[in-house]
Coordinates of C-alpha atoms and ligand atoms in Angstrom, one line a residue:
X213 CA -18.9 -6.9 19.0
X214 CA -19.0 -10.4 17.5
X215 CA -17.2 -10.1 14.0
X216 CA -17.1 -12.5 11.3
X217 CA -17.5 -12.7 7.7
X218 CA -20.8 -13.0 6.1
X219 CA -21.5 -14.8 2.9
X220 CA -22.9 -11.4 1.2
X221 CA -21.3 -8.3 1.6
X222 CA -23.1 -5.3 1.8
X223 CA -21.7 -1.6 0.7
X224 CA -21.7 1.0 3.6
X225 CA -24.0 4.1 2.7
X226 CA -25.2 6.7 4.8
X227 CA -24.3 4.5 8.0
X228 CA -26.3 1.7 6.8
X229 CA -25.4 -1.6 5.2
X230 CA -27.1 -1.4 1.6
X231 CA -27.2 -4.0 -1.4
X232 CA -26.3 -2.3 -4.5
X233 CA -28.9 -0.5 -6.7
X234 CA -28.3 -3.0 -9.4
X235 CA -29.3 -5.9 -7.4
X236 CA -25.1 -7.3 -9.1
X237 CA -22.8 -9.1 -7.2
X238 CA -18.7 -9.9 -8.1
X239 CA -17.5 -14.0 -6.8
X240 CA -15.4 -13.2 -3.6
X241 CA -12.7 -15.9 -4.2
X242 CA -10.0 -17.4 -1.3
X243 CA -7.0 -17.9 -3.2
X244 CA -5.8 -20.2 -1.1
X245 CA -8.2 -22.8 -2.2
X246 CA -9.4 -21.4 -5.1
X247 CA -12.8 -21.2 -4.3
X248 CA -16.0 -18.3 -3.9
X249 CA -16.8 -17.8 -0.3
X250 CA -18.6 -14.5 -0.4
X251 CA -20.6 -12.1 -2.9
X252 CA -19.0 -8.6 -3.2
X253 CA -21.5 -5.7 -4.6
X254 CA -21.2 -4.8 -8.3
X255 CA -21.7 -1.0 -7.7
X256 CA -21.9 1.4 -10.1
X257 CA -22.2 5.0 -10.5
X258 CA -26.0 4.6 -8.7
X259 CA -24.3 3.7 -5.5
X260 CA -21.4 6.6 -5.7
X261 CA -24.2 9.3 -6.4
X262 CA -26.3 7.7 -3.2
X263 CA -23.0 7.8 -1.0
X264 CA -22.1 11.3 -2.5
X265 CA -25.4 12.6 -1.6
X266 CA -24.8 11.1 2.4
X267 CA -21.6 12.5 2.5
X268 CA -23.2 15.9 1.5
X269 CA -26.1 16.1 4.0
X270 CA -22.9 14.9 6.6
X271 CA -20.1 17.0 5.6
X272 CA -21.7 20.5 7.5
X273 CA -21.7 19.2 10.9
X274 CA -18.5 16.8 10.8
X275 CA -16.3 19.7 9.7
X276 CA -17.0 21.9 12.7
X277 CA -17.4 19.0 15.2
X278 CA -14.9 19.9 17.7
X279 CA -11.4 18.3 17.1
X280 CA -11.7 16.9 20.8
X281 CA -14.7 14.5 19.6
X282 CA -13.2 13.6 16.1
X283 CA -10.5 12.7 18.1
X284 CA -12.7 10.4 20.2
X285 CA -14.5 8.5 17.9
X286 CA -11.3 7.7 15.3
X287 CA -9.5 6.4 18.8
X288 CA -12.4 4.2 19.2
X289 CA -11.9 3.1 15.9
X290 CA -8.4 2.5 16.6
X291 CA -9.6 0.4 20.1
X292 CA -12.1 -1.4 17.9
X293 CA -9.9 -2.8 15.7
X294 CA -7.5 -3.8 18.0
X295 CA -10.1 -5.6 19.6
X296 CA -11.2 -7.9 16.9
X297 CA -7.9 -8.4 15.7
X298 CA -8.5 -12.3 15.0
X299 CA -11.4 -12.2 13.3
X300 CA -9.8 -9.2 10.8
X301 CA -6.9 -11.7 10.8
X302 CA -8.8 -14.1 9.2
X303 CA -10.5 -12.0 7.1
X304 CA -7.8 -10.5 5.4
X305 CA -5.7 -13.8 5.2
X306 CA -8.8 -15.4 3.7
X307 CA -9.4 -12.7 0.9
X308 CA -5.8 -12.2 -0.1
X309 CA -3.3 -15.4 0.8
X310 CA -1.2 -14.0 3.5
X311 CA 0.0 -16.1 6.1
X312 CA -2.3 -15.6 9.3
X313 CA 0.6 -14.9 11.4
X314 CA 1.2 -11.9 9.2
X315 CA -2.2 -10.5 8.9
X316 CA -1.9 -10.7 13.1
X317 CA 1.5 -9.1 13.6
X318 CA 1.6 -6.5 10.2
X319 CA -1.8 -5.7 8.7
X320 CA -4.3 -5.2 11.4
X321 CA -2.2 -3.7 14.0
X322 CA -0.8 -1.2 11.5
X323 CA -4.9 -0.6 10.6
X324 CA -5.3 0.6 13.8
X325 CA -1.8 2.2 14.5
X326 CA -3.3 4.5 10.8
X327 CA -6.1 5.1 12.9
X328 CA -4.8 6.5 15.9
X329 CA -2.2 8.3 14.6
X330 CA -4.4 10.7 11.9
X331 CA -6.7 10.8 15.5
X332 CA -3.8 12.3 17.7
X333 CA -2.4 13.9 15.2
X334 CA -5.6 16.0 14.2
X335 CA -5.4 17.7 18.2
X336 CA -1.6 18.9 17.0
X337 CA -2.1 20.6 13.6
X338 CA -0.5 23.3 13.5
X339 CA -1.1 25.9 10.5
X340 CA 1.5 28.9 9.6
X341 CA 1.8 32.9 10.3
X342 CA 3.6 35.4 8.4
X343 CA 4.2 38.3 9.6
X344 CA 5.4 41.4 7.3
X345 CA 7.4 43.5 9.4
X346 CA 5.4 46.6 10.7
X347 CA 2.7 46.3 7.6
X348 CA 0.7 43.2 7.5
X349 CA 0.1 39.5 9.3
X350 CA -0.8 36.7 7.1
X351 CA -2.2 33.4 9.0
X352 CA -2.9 30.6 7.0
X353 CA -6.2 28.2 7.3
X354 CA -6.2 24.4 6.3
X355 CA -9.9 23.8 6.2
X356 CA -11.7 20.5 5.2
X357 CA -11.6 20.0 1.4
X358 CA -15.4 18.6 1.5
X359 CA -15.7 14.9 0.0
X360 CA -12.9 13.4 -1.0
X361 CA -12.0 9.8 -2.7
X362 CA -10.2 6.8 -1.5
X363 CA -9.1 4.1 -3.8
X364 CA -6.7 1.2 -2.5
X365 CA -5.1 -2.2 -3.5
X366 CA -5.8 -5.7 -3.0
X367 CA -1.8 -6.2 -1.5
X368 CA -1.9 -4.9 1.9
X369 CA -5.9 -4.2 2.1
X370 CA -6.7 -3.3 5.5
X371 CA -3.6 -1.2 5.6
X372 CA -3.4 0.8 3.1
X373 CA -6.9 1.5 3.3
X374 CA -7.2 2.7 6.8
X375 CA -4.1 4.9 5.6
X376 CA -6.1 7.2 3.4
X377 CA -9.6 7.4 5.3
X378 CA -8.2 8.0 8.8
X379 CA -6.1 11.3 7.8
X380 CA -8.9 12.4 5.6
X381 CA -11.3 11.6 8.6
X382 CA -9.2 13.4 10.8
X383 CA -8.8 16.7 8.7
X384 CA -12.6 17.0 8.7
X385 CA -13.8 15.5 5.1
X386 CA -16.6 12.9 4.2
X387 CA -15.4 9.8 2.5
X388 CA -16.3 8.1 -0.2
X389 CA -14.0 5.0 -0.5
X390 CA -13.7 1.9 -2.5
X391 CA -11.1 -1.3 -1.5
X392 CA -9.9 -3.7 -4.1
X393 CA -12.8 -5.6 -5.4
X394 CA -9.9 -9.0 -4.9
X395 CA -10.2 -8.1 -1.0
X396 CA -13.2 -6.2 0.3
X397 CA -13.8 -8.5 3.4
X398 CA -11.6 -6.5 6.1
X399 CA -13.1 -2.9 4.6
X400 CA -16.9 -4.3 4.8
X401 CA -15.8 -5.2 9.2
X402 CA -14.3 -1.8 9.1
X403 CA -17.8 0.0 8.4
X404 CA -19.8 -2.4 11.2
X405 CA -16.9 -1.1 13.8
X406 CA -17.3 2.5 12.5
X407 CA -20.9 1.9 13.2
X408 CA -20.0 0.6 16.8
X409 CA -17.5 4.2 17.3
X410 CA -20.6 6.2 16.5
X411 CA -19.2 7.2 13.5
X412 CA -22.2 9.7 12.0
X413 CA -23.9 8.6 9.9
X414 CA -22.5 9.1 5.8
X415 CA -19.1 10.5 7.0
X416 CA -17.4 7.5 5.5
X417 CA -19.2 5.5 2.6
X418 CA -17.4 2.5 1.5
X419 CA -18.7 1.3 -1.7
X420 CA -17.3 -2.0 -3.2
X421 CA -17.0 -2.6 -7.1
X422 CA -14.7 -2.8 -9.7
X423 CA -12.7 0.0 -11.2
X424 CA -13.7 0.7 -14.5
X425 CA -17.3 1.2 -13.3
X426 CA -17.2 1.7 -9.5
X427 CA -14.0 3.5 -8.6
X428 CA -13.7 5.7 -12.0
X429 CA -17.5 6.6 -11.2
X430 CA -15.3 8.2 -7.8
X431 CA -12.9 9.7 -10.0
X432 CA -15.2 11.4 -12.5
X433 CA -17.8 12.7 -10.0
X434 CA -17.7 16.3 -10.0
X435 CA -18.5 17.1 -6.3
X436 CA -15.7 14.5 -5.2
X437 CA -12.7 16.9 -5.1
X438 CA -9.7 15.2 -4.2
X439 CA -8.6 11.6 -5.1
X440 CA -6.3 9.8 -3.0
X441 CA -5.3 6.4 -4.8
X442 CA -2.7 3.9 -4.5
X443 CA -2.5 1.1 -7.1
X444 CA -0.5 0.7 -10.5
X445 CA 0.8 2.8 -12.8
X446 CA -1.8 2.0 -15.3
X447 CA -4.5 2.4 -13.5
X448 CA -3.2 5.8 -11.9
X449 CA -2.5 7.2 -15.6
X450 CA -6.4 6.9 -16.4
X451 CA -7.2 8.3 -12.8
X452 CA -4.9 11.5 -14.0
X453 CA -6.4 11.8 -17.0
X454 CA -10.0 11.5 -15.5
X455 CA -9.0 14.2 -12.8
X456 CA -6.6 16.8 -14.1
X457 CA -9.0 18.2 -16.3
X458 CA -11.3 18.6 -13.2
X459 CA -8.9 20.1 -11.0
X460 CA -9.1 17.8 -8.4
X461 CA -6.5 17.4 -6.2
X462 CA -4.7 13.7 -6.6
X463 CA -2.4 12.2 -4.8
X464 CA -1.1 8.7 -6.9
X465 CA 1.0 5.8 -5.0
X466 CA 2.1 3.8 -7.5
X467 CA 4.3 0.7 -8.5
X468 CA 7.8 0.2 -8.1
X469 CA 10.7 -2.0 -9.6
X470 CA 13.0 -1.3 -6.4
X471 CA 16.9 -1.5 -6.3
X472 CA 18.5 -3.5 -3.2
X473 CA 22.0 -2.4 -3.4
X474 CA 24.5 -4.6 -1.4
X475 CA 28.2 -3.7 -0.4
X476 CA 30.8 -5.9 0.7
X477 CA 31.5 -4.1 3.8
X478 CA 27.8 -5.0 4.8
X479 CA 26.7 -6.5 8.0
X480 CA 26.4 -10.0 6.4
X481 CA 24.3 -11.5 8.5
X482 CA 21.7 -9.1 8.7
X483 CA 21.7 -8.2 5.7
X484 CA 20.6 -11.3 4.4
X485 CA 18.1 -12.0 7.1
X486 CA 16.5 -8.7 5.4
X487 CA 17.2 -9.3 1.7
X488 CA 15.2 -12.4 2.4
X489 CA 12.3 -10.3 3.6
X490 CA 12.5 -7.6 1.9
X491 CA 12.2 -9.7 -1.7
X492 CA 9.4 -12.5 -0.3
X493 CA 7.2 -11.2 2.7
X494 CA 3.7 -10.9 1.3
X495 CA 4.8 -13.2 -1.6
X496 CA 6.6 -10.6 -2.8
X497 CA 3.3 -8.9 -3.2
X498 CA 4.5 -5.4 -1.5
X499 CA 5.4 -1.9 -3.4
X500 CA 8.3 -1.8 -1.6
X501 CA 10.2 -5.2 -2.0
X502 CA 13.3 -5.1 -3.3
X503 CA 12.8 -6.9 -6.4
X504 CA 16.4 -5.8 -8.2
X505 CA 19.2 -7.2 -5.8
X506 CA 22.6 -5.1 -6.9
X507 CA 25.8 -7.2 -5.7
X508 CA 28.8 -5.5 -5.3
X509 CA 31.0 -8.6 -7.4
X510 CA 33.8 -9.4 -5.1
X511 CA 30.5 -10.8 -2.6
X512 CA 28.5 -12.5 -5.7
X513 CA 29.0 -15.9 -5.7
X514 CA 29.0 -15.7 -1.8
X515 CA 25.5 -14.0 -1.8
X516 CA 23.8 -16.2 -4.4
X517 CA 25.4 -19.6 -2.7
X518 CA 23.6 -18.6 0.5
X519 CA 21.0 -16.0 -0.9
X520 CA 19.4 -19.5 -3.0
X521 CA 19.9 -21.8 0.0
X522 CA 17.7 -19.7 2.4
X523 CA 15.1 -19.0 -0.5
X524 CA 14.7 -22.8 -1.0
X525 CA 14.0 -23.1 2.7
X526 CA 11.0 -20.9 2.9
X527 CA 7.8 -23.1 3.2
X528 CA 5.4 -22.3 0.7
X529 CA 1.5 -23.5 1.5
X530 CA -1.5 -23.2 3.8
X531 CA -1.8 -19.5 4.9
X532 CA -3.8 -20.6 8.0
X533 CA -0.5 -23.0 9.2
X534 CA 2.1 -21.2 12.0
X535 CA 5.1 -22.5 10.0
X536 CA 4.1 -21.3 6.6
X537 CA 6.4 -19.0 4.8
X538 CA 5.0 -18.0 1.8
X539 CA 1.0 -17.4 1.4
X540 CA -1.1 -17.9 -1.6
X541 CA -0.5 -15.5 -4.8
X542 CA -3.7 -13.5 -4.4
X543 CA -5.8 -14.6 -7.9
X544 CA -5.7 -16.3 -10.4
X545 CA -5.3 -13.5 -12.6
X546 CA -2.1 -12.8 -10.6
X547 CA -1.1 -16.0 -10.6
X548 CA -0.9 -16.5 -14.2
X549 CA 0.5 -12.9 -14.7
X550 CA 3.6 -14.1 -12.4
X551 CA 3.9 -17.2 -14.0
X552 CA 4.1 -15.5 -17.4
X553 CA 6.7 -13.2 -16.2
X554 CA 8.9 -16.5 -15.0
X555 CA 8.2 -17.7 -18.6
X556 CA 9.6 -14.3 -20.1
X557 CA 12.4 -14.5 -18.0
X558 CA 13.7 -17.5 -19.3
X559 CA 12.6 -16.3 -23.1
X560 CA 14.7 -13.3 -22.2
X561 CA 18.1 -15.7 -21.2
X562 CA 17.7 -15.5 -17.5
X563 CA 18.6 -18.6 -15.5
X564 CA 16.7 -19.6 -12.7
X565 CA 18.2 -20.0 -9.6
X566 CA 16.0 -21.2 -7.8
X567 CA 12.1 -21.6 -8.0
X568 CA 10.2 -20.9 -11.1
X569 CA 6.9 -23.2 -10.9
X570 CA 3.6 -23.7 -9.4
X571 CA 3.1 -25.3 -6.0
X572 CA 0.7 -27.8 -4.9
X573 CA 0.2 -28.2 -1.4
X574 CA -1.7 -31.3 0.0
X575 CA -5.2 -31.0 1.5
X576 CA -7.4 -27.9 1.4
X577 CA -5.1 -25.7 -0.8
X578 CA -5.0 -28.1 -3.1
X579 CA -6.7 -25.8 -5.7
X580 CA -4.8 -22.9 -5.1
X581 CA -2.6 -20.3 -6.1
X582 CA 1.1 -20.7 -4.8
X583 CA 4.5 -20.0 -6.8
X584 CA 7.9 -21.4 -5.3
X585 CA 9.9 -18.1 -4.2
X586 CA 12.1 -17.7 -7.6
X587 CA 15.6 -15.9 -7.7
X588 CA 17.0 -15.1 -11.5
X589 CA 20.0 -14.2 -12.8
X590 CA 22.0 -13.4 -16.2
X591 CA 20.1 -10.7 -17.2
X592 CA 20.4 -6.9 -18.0
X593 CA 19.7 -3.7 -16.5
X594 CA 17.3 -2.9 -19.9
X595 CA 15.5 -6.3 -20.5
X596 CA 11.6 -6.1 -19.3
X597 CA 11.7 -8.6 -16.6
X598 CA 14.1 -5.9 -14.8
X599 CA 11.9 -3.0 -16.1
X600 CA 8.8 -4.1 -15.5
X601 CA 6.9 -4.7 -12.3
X602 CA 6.2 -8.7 -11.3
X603 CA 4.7 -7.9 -7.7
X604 CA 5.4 -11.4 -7.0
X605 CA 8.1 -13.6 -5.2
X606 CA 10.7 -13.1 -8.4
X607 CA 14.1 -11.6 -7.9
X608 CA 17.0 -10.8 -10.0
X609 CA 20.6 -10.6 -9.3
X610 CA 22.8 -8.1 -10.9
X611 CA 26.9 -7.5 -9.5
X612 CA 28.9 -4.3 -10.1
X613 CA 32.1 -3.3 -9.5
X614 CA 32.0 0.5 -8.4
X615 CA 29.2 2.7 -7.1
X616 CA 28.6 4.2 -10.6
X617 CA 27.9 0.9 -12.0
X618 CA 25.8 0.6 -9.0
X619 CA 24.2 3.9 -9.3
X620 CA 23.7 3.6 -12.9
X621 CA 21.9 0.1 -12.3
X622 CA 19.8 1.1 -10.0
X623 CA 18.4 4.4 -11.5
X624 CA 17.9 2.8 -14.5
X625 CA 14.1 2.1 -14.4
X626 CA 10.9 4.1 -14.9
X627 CA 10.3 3.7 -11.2
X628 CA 11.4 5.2 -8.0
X629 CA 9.6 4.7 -5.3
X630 CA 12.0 2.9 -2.8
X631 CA 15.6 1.6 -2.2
X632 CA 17.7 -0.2 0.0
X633 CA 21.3 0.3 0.3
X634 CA 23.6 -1.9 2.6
X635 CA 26.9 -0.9 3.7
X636 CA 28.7 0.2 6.9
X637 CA 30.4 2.8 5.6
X638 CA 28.4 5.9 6.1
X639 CA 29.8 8.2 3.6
X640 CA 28.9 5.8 1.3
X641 CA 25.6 5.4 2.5
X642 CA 24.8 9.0 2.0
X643 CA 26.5 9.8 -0.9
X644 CA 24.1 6.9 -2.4
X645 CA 20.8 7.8 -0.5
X646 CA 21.6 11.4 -2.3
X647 CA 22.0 9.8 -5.9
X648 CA 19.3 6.9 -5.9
X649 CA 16.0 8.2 -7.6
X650 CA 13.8 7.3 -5.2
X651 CA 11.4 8.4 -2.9
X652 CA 12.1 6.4 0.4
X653 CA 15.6 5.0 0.8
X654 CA 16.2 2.7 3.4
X655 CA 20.2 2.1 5.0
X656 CA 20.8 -1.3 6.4
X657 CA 17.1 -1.9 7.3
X658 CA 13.4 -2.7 5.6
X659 CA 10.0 -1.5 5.8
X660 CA 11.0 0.4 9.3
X661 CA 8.1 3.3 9.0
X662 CA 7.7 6.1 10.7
X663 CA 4.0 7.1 10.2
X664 CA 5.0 10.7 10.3
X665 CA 7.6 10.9 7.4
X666 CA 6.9 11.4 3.7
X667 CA 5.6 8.4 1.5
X668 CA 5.5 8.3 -2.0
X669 CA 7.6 7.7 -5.1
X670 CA 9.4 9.6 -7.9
X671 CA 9.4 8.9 -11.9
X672 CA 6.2 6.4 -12.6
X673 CA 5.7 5.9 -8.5
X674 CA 3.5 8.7 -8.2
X675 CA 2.3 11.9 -7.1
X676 CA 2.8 13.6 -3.9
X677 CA 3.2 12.2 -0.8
X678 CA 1.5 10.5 2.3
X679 CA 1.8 10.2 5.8
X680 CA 2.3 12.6 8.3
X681 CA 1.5 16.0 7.8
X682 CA 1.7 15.7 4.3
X683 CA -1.0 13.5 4.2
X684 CA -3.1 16.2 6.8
X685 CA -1.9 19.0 4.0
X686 CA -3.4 17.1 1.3
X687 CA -6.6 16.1 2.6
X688 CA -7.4 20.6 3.4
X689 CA -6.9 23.3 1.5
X690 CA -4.8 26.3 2.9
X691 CA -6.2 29.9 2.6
X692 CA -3.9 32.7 3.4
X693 CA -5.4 35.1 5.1
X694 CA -3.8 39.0 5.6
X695 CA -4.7 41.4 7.6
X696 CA -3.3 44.8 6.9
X697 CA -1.7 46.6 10.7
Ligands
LIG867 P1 -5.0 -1.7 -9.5 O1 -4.5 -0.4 -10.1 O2 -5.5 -2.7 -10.5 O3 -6.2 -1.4 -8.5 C1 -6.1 -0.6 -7.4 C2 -7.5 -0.1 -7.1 O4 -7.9 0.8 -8.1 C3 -8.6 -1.1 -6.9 O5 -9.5 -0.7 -5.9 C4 -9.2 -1.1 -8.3 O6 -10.6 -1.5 -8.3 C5 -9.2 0.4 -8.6 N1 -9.2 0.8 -10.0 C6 -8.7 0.1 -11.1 N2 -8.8 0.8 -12.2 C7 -9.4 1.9 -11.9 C8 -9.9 3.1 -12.6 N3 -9.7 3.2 -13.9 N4 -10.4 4.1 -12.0 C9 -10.6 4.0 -10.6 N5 -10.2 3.0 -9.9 C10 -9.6 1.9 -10.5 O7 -3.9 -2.2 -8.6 P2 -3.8 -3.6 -7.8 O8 -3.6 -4.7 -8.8 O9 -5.0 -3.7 -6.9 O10 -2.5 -3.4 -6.8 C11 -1.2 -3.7 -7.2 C12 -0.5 -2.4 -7.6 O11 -0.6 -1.5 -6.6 C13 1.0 -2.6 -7.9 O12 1.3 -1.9 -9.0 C14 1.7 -2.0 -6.7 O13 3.0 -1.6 -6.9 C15 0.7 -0.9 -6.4 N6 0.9 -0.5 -5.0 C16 1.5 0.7 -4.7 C17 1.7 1.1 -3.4 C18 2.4 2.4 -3.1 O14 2.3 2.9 -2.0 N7 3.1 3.1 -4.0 C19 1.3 0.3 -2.4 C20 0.6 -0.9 -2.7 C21 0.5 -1.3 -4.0

């Protein structure tokens, strides 16, 4: 296969490429220069009923196809994507900002690692048995749901995309699934290599739009019975409210506002190699960056002295360039959201460290979106820039003296979806992983996943849980069966 990115995208219906019904299309913009390179369909509820009605005539014949052959085809998605890594690569770094060399060694291998871990993973689920003694055995089936809905961000597109569609592939369901309308490129090669797996035809519809009409037109359809979605907390408040009258199953991955709480006794140097990446990679534009960094204060001064002097020495600018650090913000509309939150910051009585403006590199990003990595501090644990989320490459620095202080900092936000703790004392470490309201903790380490442990946050992080067989669980429903000796 020969993949590159057209000027018009096309939704995926049915195993065709379609236009959409309304003849509409959204300006696909590179944020990186600032300017349209593609058309993205403008799909409406017209679309969703044409991709619900595929997935319906697919659905009988893909949920008994032998898990042997589901298998097959989601490993030669998997194989697929691995082979056209660079032109994904581009794709995604194109539609969202992120330095190339990231898109090459994060997003698209982890795409294809979703891929063919839901496809293994389908030949080894396993279902329970009860047994009552002399009376009775219960067994317990997990069968397909039906159709089921996948929503996903603009942050880590390819990614988190793949990380909903392949375990609800692999459990037997037909998919209708929209990717952010900010960055639809990598999802629109996804359905031509699906095509190339011998996919069926209208097991997987992706359908590109905006929310309010195209993905709540997902949510509020009445044969689509689960909704798997990751994207803010605003957005997943109207999804409940859409779906719990409904009864659909949901599963919500939300923001986060995410401690980073740093001993003295810490491995210094590693620590900061990670504190680095864990508040900037992806322009700080992950859910689980550490955008609240906790100091204990006998290390403060030390930590911010060297903390600042590594931030300054992060090259912001061309995503396509090998030595680039820091990719472009990934709109406009983000952009100026960010900005506005530095601006707050300082209207609140923060100092800036570090950072705090635009960037303008020469030549061909000229016109685009870039913010100098910014690092804050003199502010308190209750003021909105430390209760609110940025999703942008803005930190604060907070010190305390004991591990209440620390606790007490740390849990006090609306979120909890992740948080690192950095010490080498491993009492400490668990008694701190047990107290921190979060739903991932990480000890002296960042972003090390395991595909097959549970994913999600607590508070306003979300709902439920994904990866592994949590996400398998999710994606069928169990019926007990008993049988009376
Ligand atoms: P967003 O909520 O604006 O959009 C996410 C997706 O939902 C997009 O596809 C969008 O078109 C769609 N959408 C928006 N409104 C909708 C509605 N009413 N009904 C149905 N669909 C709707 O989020 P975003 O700006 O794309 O992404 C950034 C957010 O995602 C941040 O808050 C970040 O923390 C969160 N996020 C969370 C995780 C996680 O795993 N918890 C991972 C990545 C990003």
């Amino acid at each position: 296969m020969n993949l590159h990115a057209p000027d018009t995208i096309a939704n995926y219906i049915a195993g065709n490429l379609q236009a959409p019904i309304n003849g509409k299309y959204i300006d696909n913009i590179n944020p990186a220069t600032g300017s349209v390179y593609s058309q993205i369909p403008d799909s409406d509820k017209d679309d969703i009923e044409e991709a619900v009605g595929a997935a319906k005539a697919a659905f009988p014949l893909w949920s008994t196809t032998p898990g042997e052959e589901r298998f097959k085809i989601l490993n030669r998605i998997a194989e697929l994507i691995d082979a056209n890594m660079d032109a994904l690569a581009l794709a995604e770094t194109n539609d969202n900002g992120k330095p190339l060399w990231l898109s090459k060694k994060v997003d698209i291998p982890r795409a294809s690692s979703n891929f063919r871990f839901f496809a293994t993973g389908l030949l080894h689920f396993a279902t329970e048995s009860h047994h009552m003694e002399d009376k009775a055995v219960n067994y317990t089936l997990r069968q397909p749901i039906g159709i089921v809905g996948c929503i996903s961000p603009w942050n880590l597109p390819l990614y988190l995309f793949t990380w909903k569609i392949a375990p609800a592939l692999a459990a037997g369901n037909c998919v209708i699934a929209k990717p952010s309308e900010v960055t639809p490129m990598t999802s629109y090669l996804l359905g031509l290599i699906c095509m190339e797996a011998g996919l069926p035809a209208g097991v997987l519809n992706i359908v590109h739009g905006g929310g309010p009409k195209c993905g709540a037109a997902i949510v509020a359809h009445p044969d689509i019975k689960a909704i798997s979605f990751t994207g803010s907390t605003r957005a997943g408040k109207e999804i409940a409210t859409t779906a719990a009258p409904m009864f659909k199953k949901i599963s919500l991955e939300l923001g986060g506002k995410n401690p980073n709480l740093i001993f003295a006794d810490c491995d210094w140097d590693k620590m900061m190699r990670t504190t680095i990446q864990s508040s900037f990679s992806n322009q700080g534009e992950i859910c689980l960056c550490g955008s609240r960094i906790l100091i204990e204060e006998s290390i403060y001064e030390k930590f911010k002295t060297e903390f600042v002097a590594r931030t300054k020495k992060l090259t912001v600018g061309d995503p396509l360039d090998e030595q680039t650090r820091q990719g472009a913000i990934v709109s406009k509309l983000h952009y100026d959201k960010v900005m506005s939150c530095i601006a707050l910051a300082k209207e609140e009585g923060g100092t800036i460290l570090t950072g705090g403006s635009s960037v303008t590199p020469e030549g061909r990003c000229s016109t685009g979106y870039f913010i100098q990595p910014t690092v804050i501090e003199g502010l308190g644990p209750h003021c909105r820039t430390n209760m609110e989320e940025i999703f942008g490459p803005v930190v604060t620095l907070q010190s305390f003296k004991t591990e209440e202080e620390a606790l007490m900092l740390a849990n006090t936000s609306d979120y909890g979806l992740a948080a690192t703790i950095w010490t080498q004392d491993v009492s400490r470490a668990n008694r701190m992983a047990m107290k921190v309201h979060s739903g991932i903790i990480w000890v002296n380490c960042w972003l090390l996943r395991d595909l097959r442990t549970p994913f999600g946050g607590f508070k306003n992080s979300g709902v439920g849980r994904e990866g592994g067989w949590d996400a398998m669980r999710f994606f069928t429903e169990p019926k007990n069966v008993c049988i009376e000796l």
